Short mmCIF file of C-alpha atoms (C1' of nucleotides) in Angstrom, two decimals:
data_model
loop_
_atom_site.label_atom_id
_atom_site.label_comp_id
_atom_site.label_asym_id
_atom_site.label_seq_id
_atom_site.Cartn_x
_atom_site.Cartn_y
_atom_site.Cartn_z
CA MET A 4 13.33 -27.70 -3.50
CA SER A 5 9.81 -26.36 -3.96
CA LYS A 6 9.07 -23.58 -6.36
CA CYS A 7 8.26 -21.37 -3.43
CA GLY A 8 11.46 -22.18 -1.66
CA ARG A 9 13.47 -21.64 -4.74
CA LYS A 10 11.92 -18.28 -5.22
CA LYS A 11 12.53 -17.39 -1.66
CA TYR A 12 16.19 -18.25 -2.17
CA MET A 13 16.43 -16.19 -5.30
CA ARG A 14 14.60 -13.25 -3.86
CA THR A 15 17.14 -12.83 -1.16
CA ASN A 16 19.94 -12.79 -3.75
CA VAL A 17 18.39 -10.52 -6.34
CA ARG A 18 16.55 -8.35 -3.98
CA HIS A 19 18.45 -5.20 -4.75
CA MET A 20 17.98 -5.47 -8.48
CA THR A 21 14.31 -6.05 -8.64
CA MET A 22 11.91 -3.45 -9.87
CA GLU A 23 10.47 -2.93 -6.51
CA THR A 24 13.84 -1.94 -5.15
CA VAL A 25 14.34 0.27 -8.12
CA GLU A 26 11.02 1.74 -7.31
CA SER A 27 12.10 2.27 -3.76
CA GLN A 28 15.27 3.87 -4.87
CA GLN A 29 13.23 5.95 -7.19
CA ASP A 30 11.09 6.95 -4.28
CA ARG A 31 13.92 8.01 -2.16
CA SER A 32 16.29 9.63 -4.62
CA VAL A 33 15.02 9.87 -8.08
CA THR A 34 11.34 10.56 -7.77
CA HIS A 35 12.15 12.95 -5.07
CA SER A 36 14.78 14.55 -7.19
CA VAL A 37 12.39 14.68 -10.13
CA ALA A 38 9.95 16.61 -8.01
CA GLU A 39 12.65 18.95 -6.88
CA HIS A 40 14.25 19.02 -10.23
CA SER A 41 11.05 19.79 -12.05
CA SER A 42 10.12 22.61 -9.76
CA ALA A 43 13.61 23.96 -9.75
CA HIS A 44 14.10 23.89 -13.49
CA MET A 45 10.64 24.58 -14.66
CA GLN A 46 11.45 28.14 -15.48
CA THR A 47 14.17 27.08 -17.88
CA GLY A 48 12.15 24.30 -19.42
CA GLN A 49 15.00 21.91 -19.00
CA ILE A 50 14.30 18.66 -17.26
CA SER A 51 15.83 15.28 -17.26
CA VAL A 52 14.35 12.17 -15.88
CA PRO A 53 16.55 9.18 -15.16
CA THR A 54 15.52 5.93 -16.73
CA LEU A 55 15.04 2.89 -14.64
CA ALA A 56 18.37 1.59 -15.74
CA GLN A 57 19.92 4.86 -14.68
CA VAL A 58 18.18 4.61 -11.46
CA ALA A 59 19.61 1.15 -10.90
CA THR A 60 23.01 2.50 -11.82
CA ILE A 61 22.68 5.30 -9.37
CA ALA A 62 21.68 2.82 -6.72
CA GLU A 63 24.58 0.59 -7.46
CA THR A 64 27.06 3.44 -7.51
CA ASP A 65 25.78 4.69 -4.17
CA ASP A 66 26.06 1.23 -2.69
CA SER A 67 29.59 0.78 -3.89
CA ALA A 68 30.62 4.22 -2.88
CA GLU A 69 29.35 3.91 0.62
CA SER A 70 30.71 1.49 3.07
CA GLU A 71 28.76 -1.68 3.55
CA VAL A 72 28.61 -1.05 7.26
CA ILE A 73 26.14 1.76 6.99
CA ASP A 74 23.53 0.90 9.51
CA SER A 75 19.87 1.42 9.02
CA HIS A 76 19.81 4.45 11.23
CA LYS A 77 22.42 6.28 9.29
CA ARG A 78 20.77 5.39 6.08
CA ARG A 79 17.56 6.78 7.40
CA GLU A 80 19.30 9.96 8.33
CA ILE A 81 20.61 10.27 4.81
CA LEU A 82 17.32 9.35 3.26
CA SER A 83 15.37 11.85 5.26
CA ARG A 84 11.68 11.72 4.97
CA ARG A 85 9.86 13.96 2.65
CA PRO A 86 6.31 15.22 2.76
CA SER A 87 3.49 13.08 1.59
CA TYR A 88 2.70 12.61 -2.11
CA ARG A 89 -0.55 14.39 -1.61
CA LYS A 90 1.24 17.44 -0.21
CA ILE A 91 3.91 17.47 -2.89
CA LEU A 92 1.42 17.05 -5.69
CA ASN A 93 -0.86 19.71 -4.31
CA GLU A 94 2.03 22.10 -4.04
CA LEU A 95 3.00 21.28 -7.64
CA SER A 96 -0.54 21.71 -8.75
CA SER A 97 -0.73 25.10 -7.08
CA ASP A 98 2.25 26.19 -9.08
CA VAL A 99 1.14 24.82 -12.38
CA PRO A 100 -2.50 24.68 -13.54
CA GLY A 101 -3.45 21.47 -15.14
CA ILE A 102 -1.94 19.21 -12.64
CA PRO A 103 -4.74 17.55 -10.69
CA LYS A 104 -4.79 17.70 -7.00
CA ILE A 105 -5.08 14.63 -4.82
CA GLU A 106 -8.31 14.91 -2.93
CA GLU A 107 -8.15 15.06 0.79
CA GLU A 108 -11.19 12.89 1.12
CA LYS A 109 -11.93 10.32 -1.55
CA SER A 110 -15.32 10.28 -3.08
CA GLU A 111 -17.41 7.23 -3.72
CA GLU A 112 -14.73 5.39 -5.62
CA GLU A 113 -12.08 5.54 -2.97
CA GLY A 114 -12.50 4.95 0.67
CA THR A 115 -10.94 3.04 3.51
CA PRO A 116 -11.77 0.34 3.48
CA PRO A 117 -13.19 0.59 -0.02
CA ASN A 118 -16.12 -1.71 0.35
CA ILE A 119 -17.60 -0.04 3.34
CA ALA A 120 -17.14 3.53 2.36
CA THR A 121 -20.83 4.18 1.95
CA MET A 122 -22.14 2.59 5.06
CA ALA A 123 -23.88 4.66 7.67
CA VAL A 124 -21.42 5.62 10.37
CA PRO A 125 -20.32 2.29 11.65
CA THR A 126 -19.23 2.17 15.24
CA SER A 127 -17.11 -0.91 14.72
CA ILE A 128 -15.39 -2.55 11.79
CA TYR A 129 -14.02 -5.98 11.95
CA GLN A 130 -12.25 -8.24 9.55
CA THR A 131 -12.79 -11.95 9.58
CA SER A 132 -10.18 -14.53 9.05
CA THR A 133 -11.38 -14.85 5.45
CA GLY A 134 -10.79 -11.19 4.78
CA GLN A 135 -14.35 -10.06 4.83
CA TYR A 136 -15.26 -6.84 6.62
CA ILE A 137 -18.03 -6.67 9.08
CA ALA A 138 -19.25 -3.26 10.15
CA ILE A 139 -21.68 -2.73 13.00
CA ALA A 140 -23.40 0.58 12.88
CA GLN A 141 -24.99 2.32 15.73
CA GLY A 142 -28.28 0.65 16.36
CA GLY A 143 -26.99 -2.74 15.52
CA ALA A 144 -27.13 -2.61 11.75
CA ILE A 145 -24.59 -4.95 10.29
CA GLN A 146 -22.97 -4.81 6.90
CA ILE A 147 -20.60 -7.18 5.31
CA SER A 148 -18.24 -6.46 2.48
CA ASN A 149 -16.05 -8.78 0.49
CA PRO A 150 -12.53 -7.58 -0.13
CA GLY A 151 -12.33 -8.80 -3.68
CA SER A 152 -15.19 -6.84 -5.04
CA ASP A 153 -15.11 -3.30 -6.28
CA GLY A 154 -16.73 -0.37 -4.72
CA VAL A 155 -19.85 -1.18 -2.76
CA GLN A 156 -20.71 -4.24 -4.81
CA GLY A 157 -19.53 -6.43 -2.00
CA LEU A 158 -21.64 -4.60 0.49
CA GLN A 159 -24.41 -6.71 1.81
CA ALA A 160 -27.00 -5.26 4.09
CA LEU A 161 -28.40 -7.34 6.91
CA THR A 162 -31.92 -7.34 8.03
CA MET A 163 -33.08 -8.20 11.48
CA THR A 164 -35.54 -10.99 11.50
CA ASN A 165 -36.02 -12.05 15.17
CA SER A 166 -37.55 -15.22 13.89
CA GLY A 167 -37.64 -18.66 15.28
CA ALA A 168 -36.13 -19.54 18.61
CA PRO A 169 -32.83 -17.69 18.99
CA PRO A 170 -30.41 -18.58 21.72
CA PRO A 171 -31.05 -16.83 24.98
CA GLY A 172 -30.13 -13.21 24.84
CA ALA A 173 -29.44 -13.28 21.15
CA THR A 174 -31.06 -11.84 18.07
CA ILE A 175 -30.83 -13.69 14.85
CA VAL A 176 -29.90 -11.57 11.91
CA GLN A 177 -30.02 -12.73 8.34
CA TYR A 178 -28.92 -11.35 5.08
CA ALA A 179 -29.67 -12.44 1.56
CA ALA A 180 -26.51 -13.84 0.06
CA GLN A 181 -25.82 -14.23 -3.59
CA SER A 182 -26.66 -17.83 -3.75
CA ALA A 183 -30.06 -19.21 -2.95
CA ASP A 184 -28.81 -21.14 0.02
CA GLY A 185 -26.46 -18.48 1.16
CA THR A 186 -28.38 -17.33 4.18
CA GLN A 187 -26.20 -16.68 7.20
CA GLN A 188 -27.13 -16.13 10.76
CA PHE A 189 -25.78 -13.57 13.17
CA PHE A 190 -26.39 -13.56 16.88
CA VAL A 191 -26.35 -10.06 18.31
CA PRO A 192 -26.62 -9.89 22.05
CA GLY A 193 -25.37 -6.39 22.30
CA SER A 194 -22.89 -6.28 19.48
CA GLN A 195 -20.05 -7.36 21.61
CA VAL A 196 -18.23 -10.09 19.72
CA VAL A 197 -18.24 -11.01 16.00
CA VAL A 198 -17.48 -14.62 15.47
CA GLN A 199 -16.81 -16.41 12.21
CA ALA A 200 -17.87 -19.96 12.88
CA ALA A 201 -15.96 -22.82 11.45
CA THR A 202 -17.67 -23.80 8.21
CA GLY A 203 -17.13 -25.43 4.94
CA ASP A 204 -17.61 -23.43 1.77
CA MET A 205 -19.95 -20.91 3.26
CA PRO A 206 -18.62 -18.82 6.13
CA THR A 207 -20.82 -17.94 9.06
CA TYR A 208 -20.46 -15.28 11.70
CA GLN A 209 -21.63 -14.86 15.19
CA ILE A 210 -21.74 -11.91 17.43
CA ARG A 211 -21.61 -13.16 20.94
CA ALA A 212 -21.13 -11.93 24.45
CA PRO A 213 -17.51 -11.54 25.35
CA THR A 214 -17.71 -14.41 27.84
CA THR A 215 -18.68 -16.85 25.19
CA ALA A 216 -15.94 -19.34 24.28
CA LEU A 217 -14.54 -18.39 20.95
CA PRO A 218 -13.47 -20.61 18.14
CA GLN A 219 -10.06 -20.28 16.53
CA GLY A 220 -9.39 -17.63 13.93
CA VAL A 221 -11.83 -15.16 15.38
CA VAL A 222 -11.58 -11.43 15.16
CA MET A 223 -13.30 -10.33 18.24
CA ALA A 224 -14.32 -6.99 19.60
CA ALA A 225 -14.97 -6.42 23.28
CA SER A 226 -16.28 -3.22 24.61
CA PRO A 227 -13.55 -1.30 26.35
CA GLY A 228 -13.98 -0.66 30.04
CA SER A 229 -15.13 -4.12 30.89
CA LEU A 230 -11.68 -5.86 30.74
CA HIS A 231 -10.38 -7.32 33.87
CA SER A 232 -8.89 -10.76 33.41
CA PRO A 233 -5.51 -11.26 31.72
CA GLN A 234 -7.29 -13.24 29.08
CA GLN A 235 -9.54 -10.37 28.32
CA LEU A 236 -6.65 -8.01 28.22
CA ALA A 237 -4.85 -10.26 25.82
CA GLU A 238 -7.96 -10.45 23.65
CA GLU A 239 -8.25 -6.69 23.74
CA ALA A 240 -4.62 -6.42 22.71
CA THR A 241 -5.24 -8.89 19.92
CA ARG A 242 -8.18 -6.99 18.81
CA LYS A 243 -6.33 -3.73 18.80
CA ARG A 244 -3.54 -5.30 16.84
CA GLU A 245 -5.96 -6.66 14.27
CA LEU A 246 -7.53 -3.27 13.95
CA ARG A 247 -4.23 -1.59 13.56
CA LEU A 248 -3.09 -4.06 10.98
CA MET A 249 -6.26 -3.68 9.07
CA LYS A 250 -5.98 0.08 9.09
CA ASN A 251 -2.37 0.02 8.05
CA ARG A 252 -3.16 -2.46 5.29
CA GLU A 253 -5.70 -0.05 3.84
CA ALA A 254 -3.32 2.83 4.42
CA ALA A 255 -0.59 1.09 2.51
CA LYS A 256 -2.93 0.44 -0.37
CA GLU A 257 -3.98 4.07 -0.41
CA CYS A 258 -0.41 5.23 -0.17
CA ARG A 259 0.61 3.10 -3.14
CA ARG A 260 -2.29 4.41 -5.08
CA ARG A 261 -1.31 7.98 -4.35
CA LYS A 262 2.23 7.21 -5.21
CA LYS A 263 1.20 5.89 -8.61
CA GLU A 264 -0.88 8.93 -9.18
CA TYR A 265 2.04 11.12 -8.16
CA VAL A 266 4.41 9.47 -10.53
CA LYS A 267 1.86 9.62 -13.30
CA CYS A 268 1.44 13.33 -12.81
CA LEU A 269 5.16 13.81 -12.83
CA GLU A 270 5.49 11.87 -16.05
CA SER A 271 2.77 13.79 -17.70
CA ARG A 272 4.39 16.99 -16.55
CA VAL A 273 7.69 15.93 -18.00
CA ALA A 274 6.01 15.23 -21.32
CA VAL A 275 4.42 18.66 -21.34
CA LEU A 276 7.63 20.36 -20.45
CA GLU A 277 9.50 18.44 -23.10
CA VAL A 278 7.07 19.65 -25.74
CA GLN A 279 7.43 23.16 -24.46
CA ASN A 280 11.16 22.93 -24.55
CA LYS A 281 11.12 21.67 -28.05
CA LYS A 282 8.87 24.49 -29.16
CA LEU A 283 11.12 27.06 -27.50
CA ILE A 284 14.16 25.59 -29.20
CA GLU A 285 12.45 25.80 -32.51
CA GLU A 286 11.35 29.35 -31.86
CA LEU A 287 14.88 30.28 -30.91
CA GLU A 288 16.19 28.81 -34.11
CA THR A 289 13.59 30.73 -36.09
CA LEU A 290 14.51 34.00 -34.43
CA LYS A 291 18.19 33.30 -35.03
CA ASP A 292 17.47 32.85 -38.64
CA ILE A 293 15.49 36.06 -38.81
CA CYS A 294 17.95 38.18 -36.89
CA SER A 295 21.16 36.82 -38.28
CA PRO A 296 22.75 39.05 -41.00
CA LYS A 297 22.31 37.71 -44.44
CA THR A 298 25.50 36.98 -46.31
CA ASP A 299 25.23 37.39 -50.02
"C1'" DT B 13 10.25 -27.86 -20.80
"C1'" DA B 14 12.29 -26.89 -16.50
"C1'" DA B 15 15.06 -23.42 -14.45
"C1'" DT B 16 15.91 -18.84 -13.86
"C1'" DA B 17 15.27 -13.86 -14.11
"C1'" DC B 18 12.42 -10.16 -13.76
"C1'" DA B 19 8.15 -7.47 -12.60
"C1'" DT B 20 4.42 -6.48 -9.75
"C1'" DC B 21 1.39 -6.62 -5.88
"C1'" DC B 22 0.60 -7.14 -1.14
"C1'" DG B 23 1.06 -7.28 4.06
"C1'" DT B 24 3.74 -5.89 7.76
"C1'" DC B 25 6.97 -3.23 10.61
"C1'" DA B 26 8.99 0.79 11.99
"C1'" DA B 27 10.17 5.63 11.65
"C1'" DT B 28 8.45 10.01 11.02
"C1'" DA B 29 5.17 13.85 10.04
"C1'" DG B 30 1.53 16.34 11.60
"C1'" DC B 31 -2.47 17.33 14.27
"C1'" DC B 32 -4.74 18.22 18.74
"C1'" DG C 28 3.24 14.45 24.50
"C1'" DG C 29 -0.01 11.27 22.70
"C1'" DC C 30 -2.26 9.64 18.76
"C1'" DT C 31 -3.01 8.86 13.91
"C1'" DA C 32 -1.56 9.12 9.15
"C1'" DT C 33 1.96 8.41 5.96
"C1'" DT C 34 5.48 6.04 3.78
"C1'" DG C 35 10.13 3.60 3.16
"C1'" DA C 36 11.89 -0.92 3.66
"C1'" DC C 37 11.52 -5.69 3.66
"C1'" DG C 38 10.11 -10.15 2.37
"C1'" DG C 39 6.52 -13.39 0.44
"C1'" DA C 40 3.57 -14.75 -3.37
"C1'" DT C 41 2.64 -15.01 -8.08
"C1'" DG C 42 2.68 -14.10 -12.98
"C1'" DT C 43 5.40 -13.51 -17.23
"C1'" DA C 44 9.59 -13.61 -20.07
"C1'" DT C 45 13.89 -15.59 -21.16
"C1'" DT C 46 17.32 -19.18 -21.53
"C1'" DA C 47 19.69 -23.60 -21.62
#
DNA sequence: TAATACATCCGTCAATAGCC
DNA sequence: GGCTATTGACGGATGTATTA
């Protein structure tokens, strides 16, 4: 059995005990309850946060208590959805100063997708089969970003050259790649289709007319309104799906980032409240000592 | 040292919230 | 009501720690 296959087998068996599931349980029951708990008990200064082990115990207890035949719908009813982390955190921050708010719109460091956050109003964003993003702004400006790089470092501006003898109806675009021989060509006959050509180490992209035969693994974009044939409709559906997946991929990343931030804020809040609680207890003890009648 | 257990990240799907 | 954003759930991939 291969390593991968073995892991697959194990995953299915230990699924409910992994950290991710604990995290999920924490999302649904504990983290949620911490949020409610902290806001409900903040006035008293008492707060308790279950450990991960406790969370796992809670999850196990719940599983054993409930019948195994609980279907997903019923579970979803029980685990009703709560507002977004942003909303919860902002509500918390409005109650207590010192808790940072999650920004509605991310500044330069966070955008969706991150590497093309600073580009000038792209009309279309595509992702190639290698994961790179290609954005076509109004006017035909093209920008490419590599998913692995941070911020805008992966952003590479293209410059129109119109040099040589381009194919009929096409404009050759070039951009200066990192390596000396990394020049890539882009054919832009109206920004209809972006094609990643089959290559070796260095990927190439083409933007072709929608009627051009496309190689495999192409993320294509056809202008809406000009779709008639079933093939074009299928291609449009594929394109929409790719776009939806890309957006959801970025949304999931952003959601996880917010979730981490949310949990961090709750943890820091717990720490602050614990210190406050300790101080209050000490103060109470001091007052007791002062006020208690002395016995000689 | 291989096998196993655990932790973490990621992509995707689906349900739901919320806006227009 | 339709559309988009958000997020829980699931499973795969991979890295690290532990154990026999």
